[in-house]
Each structure stands twice: as C-alpha cells, then as structure tokens.
Short mmCIF file of C-alpha atoms in Angstrom, two decimals:
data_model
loop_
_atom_site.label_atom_id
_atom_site.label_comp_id
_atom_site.label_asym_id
_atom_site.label_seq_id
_atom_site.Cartn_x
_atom_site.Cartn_y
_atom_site.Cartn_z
CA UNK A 964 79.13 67.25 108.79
CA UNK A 965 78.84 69.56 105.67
CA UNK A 966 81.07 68.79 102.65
CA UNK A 967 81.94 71.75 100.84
CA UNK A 968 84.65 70.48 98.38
CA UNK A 969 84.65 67.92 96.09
CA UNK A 970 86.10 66.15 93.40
CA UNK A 971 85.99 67.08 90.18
CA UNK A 972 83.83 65.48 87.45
CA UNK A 973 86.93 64.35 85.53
CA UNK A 974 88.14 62.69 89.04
CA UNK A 975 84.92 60.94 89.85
CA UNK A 976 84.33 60.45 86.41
CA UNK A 977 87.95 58.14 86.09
CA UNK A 978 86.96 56.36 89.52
CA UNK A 979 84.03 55.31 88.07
CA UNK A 980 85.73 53.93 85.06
CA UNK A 981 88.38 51.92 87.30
CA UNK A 982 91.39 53.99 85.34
CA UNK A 983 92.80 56.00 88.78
CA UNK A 984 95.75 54.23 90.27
CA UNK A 985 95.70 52.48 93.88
CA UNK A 986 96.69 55.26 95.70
CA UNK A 987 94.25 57.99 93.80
CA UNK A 988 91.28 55.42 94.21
CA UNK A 989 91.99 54.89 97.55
CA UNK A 990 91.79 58.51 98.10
CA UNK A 991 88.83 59.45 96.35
CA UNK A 992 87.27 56.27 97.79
CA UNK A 993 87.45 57.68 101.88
CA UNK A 994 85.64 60.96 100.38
CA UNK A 995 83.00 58.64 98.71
CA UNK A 996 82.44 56.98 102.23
CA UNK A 997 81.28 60.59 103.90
CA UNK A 998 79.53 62.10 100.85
CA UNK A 999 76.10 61.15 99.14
CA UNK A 1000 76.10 63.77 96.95
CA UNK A 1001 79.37 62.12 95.16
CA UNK A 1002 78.65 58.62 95.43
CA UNK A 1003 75.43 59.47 93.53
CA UNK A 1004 77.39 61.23 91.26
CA UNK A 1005 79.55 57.71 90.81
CA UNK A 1006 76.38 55.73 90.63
CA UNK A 1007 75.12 58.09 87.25
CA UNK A 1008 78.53 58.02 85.48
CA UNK A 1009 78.82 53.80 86.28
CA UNK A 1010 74.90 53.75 84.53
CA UNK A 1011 76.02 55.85 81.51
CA UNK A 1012 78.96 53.43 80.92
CA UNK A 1013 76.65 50.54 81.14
CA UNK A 1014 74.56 51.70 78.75
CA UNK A 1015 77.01 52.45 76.18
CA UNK A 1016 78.31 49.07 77.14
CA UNK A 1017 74.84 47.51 76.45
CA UNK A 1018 74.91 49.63 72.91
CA UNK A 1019 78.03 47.92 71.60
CA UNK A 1020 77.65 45.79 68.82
CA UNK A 1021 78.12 41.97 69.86
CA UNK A 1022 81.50 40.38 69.25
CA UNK A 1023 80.96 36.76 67.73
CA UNK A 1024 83.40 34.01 69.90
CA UNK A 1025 86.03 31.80 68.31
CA UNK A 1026 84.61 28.26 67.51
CA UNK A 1027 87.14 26.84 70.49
CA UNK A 1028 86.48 29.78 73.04
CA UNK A 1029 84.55 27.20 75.34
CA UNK A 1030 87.15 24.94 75.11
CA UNK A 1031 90.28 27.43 76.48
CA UNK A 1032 87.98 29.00 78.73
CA UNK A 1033 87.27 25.42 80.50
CA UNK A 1034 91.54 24.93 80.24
CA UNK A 1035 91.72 27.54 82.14
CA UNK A 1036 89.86 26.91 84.55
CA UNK A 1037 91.12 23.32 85.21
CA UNK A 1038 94.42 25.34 85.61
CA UNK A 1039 93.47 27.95 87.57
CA UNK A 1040 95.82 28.02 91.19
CA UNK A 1041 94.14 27.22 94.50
CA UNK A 1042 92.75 30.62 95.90
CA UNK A 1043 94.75 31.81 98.41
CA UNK A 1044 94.60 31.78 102.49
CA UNK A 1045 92.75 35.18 103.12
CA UNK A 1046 96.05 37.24 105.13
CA UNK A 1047 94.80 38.70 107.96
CA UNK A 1048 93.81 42.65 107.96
CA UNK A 1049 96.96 44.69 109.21
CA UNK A 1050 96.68 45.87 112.63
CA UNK A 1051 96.16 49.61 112.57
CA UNK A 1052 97.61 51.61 115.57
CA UNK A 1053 95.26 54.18 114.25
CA UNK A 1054 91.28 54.36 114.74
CA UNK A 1055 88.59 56.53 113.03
CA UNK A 1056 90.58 55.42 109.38
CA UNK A 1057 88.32 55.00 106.63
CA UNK A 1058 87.02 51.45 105.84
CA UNK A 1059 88.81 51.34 102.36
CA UNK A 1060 92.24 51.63 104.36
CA UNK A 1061 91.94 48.61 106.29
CA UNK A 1062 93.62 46.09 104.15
CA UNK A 1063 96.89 48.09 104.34
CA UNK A 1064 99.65 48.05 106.41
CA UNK A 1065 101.34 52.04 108.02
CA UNK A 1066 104.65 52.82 108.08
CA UNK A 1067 105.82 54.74 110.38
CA UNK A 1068 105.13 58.54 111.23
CA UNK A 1069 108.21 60.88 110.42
CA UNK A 1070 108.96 64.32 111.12
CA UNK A 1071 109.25 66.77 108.10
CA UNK A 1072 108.66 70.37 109.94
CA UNK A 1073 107.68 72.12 113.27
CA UNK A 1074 103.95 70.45 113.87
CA UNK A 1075 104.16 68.18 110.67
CA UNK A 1076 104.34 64.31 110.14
CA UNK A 1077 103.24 61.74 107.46
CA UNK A 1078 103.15 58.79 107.56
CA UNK A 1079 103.24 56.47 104.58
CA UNK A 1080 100.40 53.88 103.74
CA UNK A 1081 101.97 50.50 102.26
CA UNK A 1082 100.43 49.63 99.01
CA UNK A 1083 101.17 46.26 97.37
CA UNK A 1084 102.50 47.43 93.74
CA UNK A 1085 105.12 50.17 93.31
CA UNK A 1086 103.75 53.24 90.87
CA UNK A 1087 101.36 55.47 89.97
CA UNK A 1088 100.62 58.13 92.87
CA UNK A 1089 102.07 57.47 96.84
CA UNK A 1090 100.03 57.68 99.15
CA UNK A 1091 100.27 58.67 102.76
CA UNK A 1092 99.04 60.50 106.00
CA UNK A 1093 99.60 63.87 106.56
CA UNK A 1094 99.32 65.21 110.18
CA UNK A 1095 99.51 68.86 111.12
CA UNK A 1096 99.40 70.07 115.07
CA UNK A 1097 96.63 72.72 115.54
CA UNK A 1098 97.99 75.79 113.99
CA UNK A 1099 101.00 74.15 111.93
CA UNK A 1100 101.73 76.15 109.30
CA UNK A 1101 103.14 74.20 105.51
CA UNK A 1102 105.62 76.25 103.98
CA UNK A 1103 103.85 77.50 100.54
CA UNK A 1104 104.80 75.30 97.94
CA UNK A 1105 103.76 74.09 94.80
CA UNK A 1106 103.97 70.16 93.29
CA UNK A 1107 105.64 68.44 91.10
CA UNK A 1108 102.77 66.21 89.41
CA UNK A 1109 99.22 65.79 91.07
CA UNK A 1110 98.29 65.73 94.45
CA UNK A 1111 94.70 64.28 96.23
CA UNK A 1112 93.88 64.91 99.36
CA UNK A 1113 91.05 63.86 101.18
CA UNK A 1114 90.28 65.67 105.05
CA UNK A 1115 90.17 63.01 107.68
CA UNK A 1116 90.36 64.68 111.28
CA UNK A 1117 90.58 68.58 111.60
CA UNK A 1118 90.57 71.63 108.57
CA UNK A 1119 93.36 74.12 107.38
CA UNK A 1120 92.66 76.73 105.32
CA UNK A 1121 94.84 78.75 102.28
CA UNK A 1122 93.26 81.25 99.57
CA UNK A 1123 91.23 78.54 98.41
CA UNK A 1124 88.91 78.46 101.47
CA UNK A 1125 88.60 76.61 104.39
CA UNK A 1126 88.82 72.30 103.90
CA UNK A 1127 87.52 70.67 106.94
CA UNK A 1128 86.44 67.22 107.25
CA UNK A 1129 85.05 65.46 104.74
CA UNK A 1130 86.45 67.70 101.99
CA UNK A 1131 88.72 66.70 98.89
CA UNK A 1132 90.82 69.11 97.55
CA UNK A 1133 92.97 68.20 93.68
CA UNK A 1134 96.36 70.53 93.05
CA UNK A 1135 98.94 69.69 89.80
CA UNK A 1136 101.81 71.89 88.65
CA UNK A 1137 99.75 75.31 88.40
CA UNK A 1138 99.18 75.43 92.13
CA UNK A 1139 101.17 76.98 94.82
CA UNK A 1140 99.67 77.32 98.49
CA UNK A 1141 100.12 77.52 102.02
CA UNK A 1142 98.02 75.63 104.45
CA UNK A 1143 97.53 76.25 107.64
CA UNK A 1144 96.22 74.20 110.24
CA UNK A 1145 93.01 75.89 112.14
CA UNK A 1146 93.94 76.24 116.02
CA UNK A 1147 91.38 73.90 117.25
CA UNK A 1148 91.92 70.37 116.84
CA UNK A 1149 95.16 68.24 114.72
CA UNK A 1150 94.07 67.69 111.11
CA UNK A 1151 95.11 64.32 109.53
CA UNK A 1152 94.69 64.31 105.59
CA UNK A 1153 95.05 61.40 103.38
CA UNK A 1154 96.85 62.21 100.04
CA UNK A 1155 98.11 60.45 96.97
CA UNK A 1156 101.03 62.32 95.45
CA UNK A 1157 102.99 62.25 92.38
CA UNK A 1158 106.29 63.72 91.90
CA UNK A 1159 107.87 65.84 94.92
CA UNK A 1160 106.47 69.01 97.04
CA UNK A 1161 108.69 71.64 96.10
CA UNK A 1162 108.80 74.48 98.64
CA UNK A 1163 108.86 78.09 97.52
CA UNK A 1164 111.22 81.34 98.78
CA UNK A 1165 114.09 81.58 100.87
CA UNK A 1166 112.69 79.66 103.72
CA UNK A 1167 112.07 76.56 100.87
CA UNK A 1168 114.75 76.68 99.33
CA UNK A 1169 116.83 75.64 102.51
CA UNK A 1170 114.35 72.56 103.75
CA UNK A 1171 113.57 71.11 100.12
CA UNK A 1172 116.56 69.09 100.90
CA UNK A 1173 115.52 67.54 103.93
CA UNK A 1174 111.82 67.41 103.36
CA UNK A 1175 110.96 64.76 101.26
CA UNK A 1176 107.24 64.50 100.30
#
C-alpha cells in the first residue's frame, strides 16, 4: 500500500502536542497506524518538545508540596472495573477505534451512509464513518468548519487527485469538492467534522435539508 496524502505539518505537529480534540486525534491516529513516514514525523516533533522541555528553567516547589501531593493520594478513588471493549459489527477498523461504541448506519443519498462513532465527551469535532457504494457520487459541497478524513477501505477521487487507502485528506471553509467513489470496490472513510456539509447548486440546495452531516 502506497500513501500518497498526508497530514499536514501543522496537523501532525498539534497531535504530537496532545492539543487535537478526540475525534481529530482519533482520526489522524488510524493514518499514523498505516504510515511510517508520519509516525516518524510524530516521533521528531515529540523529541523537539522534549528538548525545549528539558531547556526550561526549573520551577522551585512550595515547602508543603510533598505533603498535598501524599493527601491526594490517600484520597484518590478506587480505579475503576476496566468496561469491556464494545463489540464492533465491523472488522478491518483501526486499533485506535476499538474502545468505542457505533451507532447505527443511516442513509443520506443514493450509495451513501455514515455512521456515527460514540465518543465519551460532547465537543470539539464529530466523528463518524462515511461509506460510499462503488461509483457513488457526493454532491459538491463545501464545509462549514474543518473536516479530517482518513481512507479506510476503497478511494474516490475529485480535482485534488485520487485518495485511496491509507490517505488523509484536511478541507475548512475555502474548499468545495465533489468526490466520487472509484467503480471498483465500497470506500469507507473515517472523518471528524466540525460544523455542517453544506451542499452547493440547485441539486444542494434541495437535500441540505435532509442531509445532515
């Protein structure tokens, strides 16, 4: 498998830092899992921030700091009973997914479905499954805040090339496209979204009411 799109350095840059949301991590996480060239590119910005760590002055403690540190400890909870993973109806999902429950898959056009992946916190970015039948086409649209999406199964293609699996591909406001599915094989996509999809021309303008991405 060759990956041919990536994140960008900003994106892999903020992983790296812990600052992306669940849903964003997650998604830049099941790229990580198929490509060496980015998790070495993770690995270099986590050494740089260790060594400006390691370059930071030294913060004296508070005369008592051993003392509240040991209170809280003696009142620390009892861990809790490990839940058992959810029980995926899917297979093939990446590794970082399994501690999270699926809703269910629901229809939003001919040859489209997502399905929504059920994180434990509300905010930040959603984050779901997309699945498009070989040859589905999206209506073009353009987005509402950003959008990740990682290639699971499959590829579609728009003007911005082909994205088969393995790929990552990062759109915000400024982008408008139109996948489409290649003929060969169902692509699944995993995607964190903010905002809304908001279709584009006549054709849009008459399902942005009932598709709600």
């Amino acid at each position: 498998m060759t990956v041919t799109h990536h994140p960008s350095a900003e994106t892999l840059g903020a992983y790296a830092a812990g600052s992306l949301d669940t849903a964003r991590r997650l998604v830049v996480a099941s790229h990580l899992e198929r490509c060496g060239v980015c998790r070495r590119a993770v690995g270099n910005f986590e050494a740089v921030g260790g060594a400006l760590l390691e370059g930071l002055p030294p913060t004296p403690m508070d005369a008592d700091a051993l003392t509240r540190l040991m209170a809280r400890l003696d009142a620390a909870p009892e861990p809790a009973t490990p839940q058992a993973r959810p029980a995926h109806d899917m297979s093939g999902l990446p590794a970082c997914l399994a501690p999270y429950a699926l809703g269910r898959w629901r229809w939003i056009g001919p040859g489209l479905e997502v399905r929504p992946i059920l994180l434990p916190q509300a905010g930040g970015a959603r984050l779901l499954l997309l699945k498009g039948a070989p040859g589905a086409r999206l209506p073009q649209h353009s987005h509402s805040g950003e959008e990740l999406a990682a290639v699971l199964t499959g590829a579609f293609t728009h003007d911005g090339g082909r994205f088969g699996a393995g790929d990552f591909e990062e759109a915000d406001e400024s982008v408008e496209h139109r996948p489409v599915v290649t003929p060969d094989e169902a692509c699944i996509c995993l995607i964190a979204i903010e905002g809304r999809v908001r279709m584009s021309g006549v054709v849009g303008a008459l399902l942005n009411p009932f598709v709600r991405i």
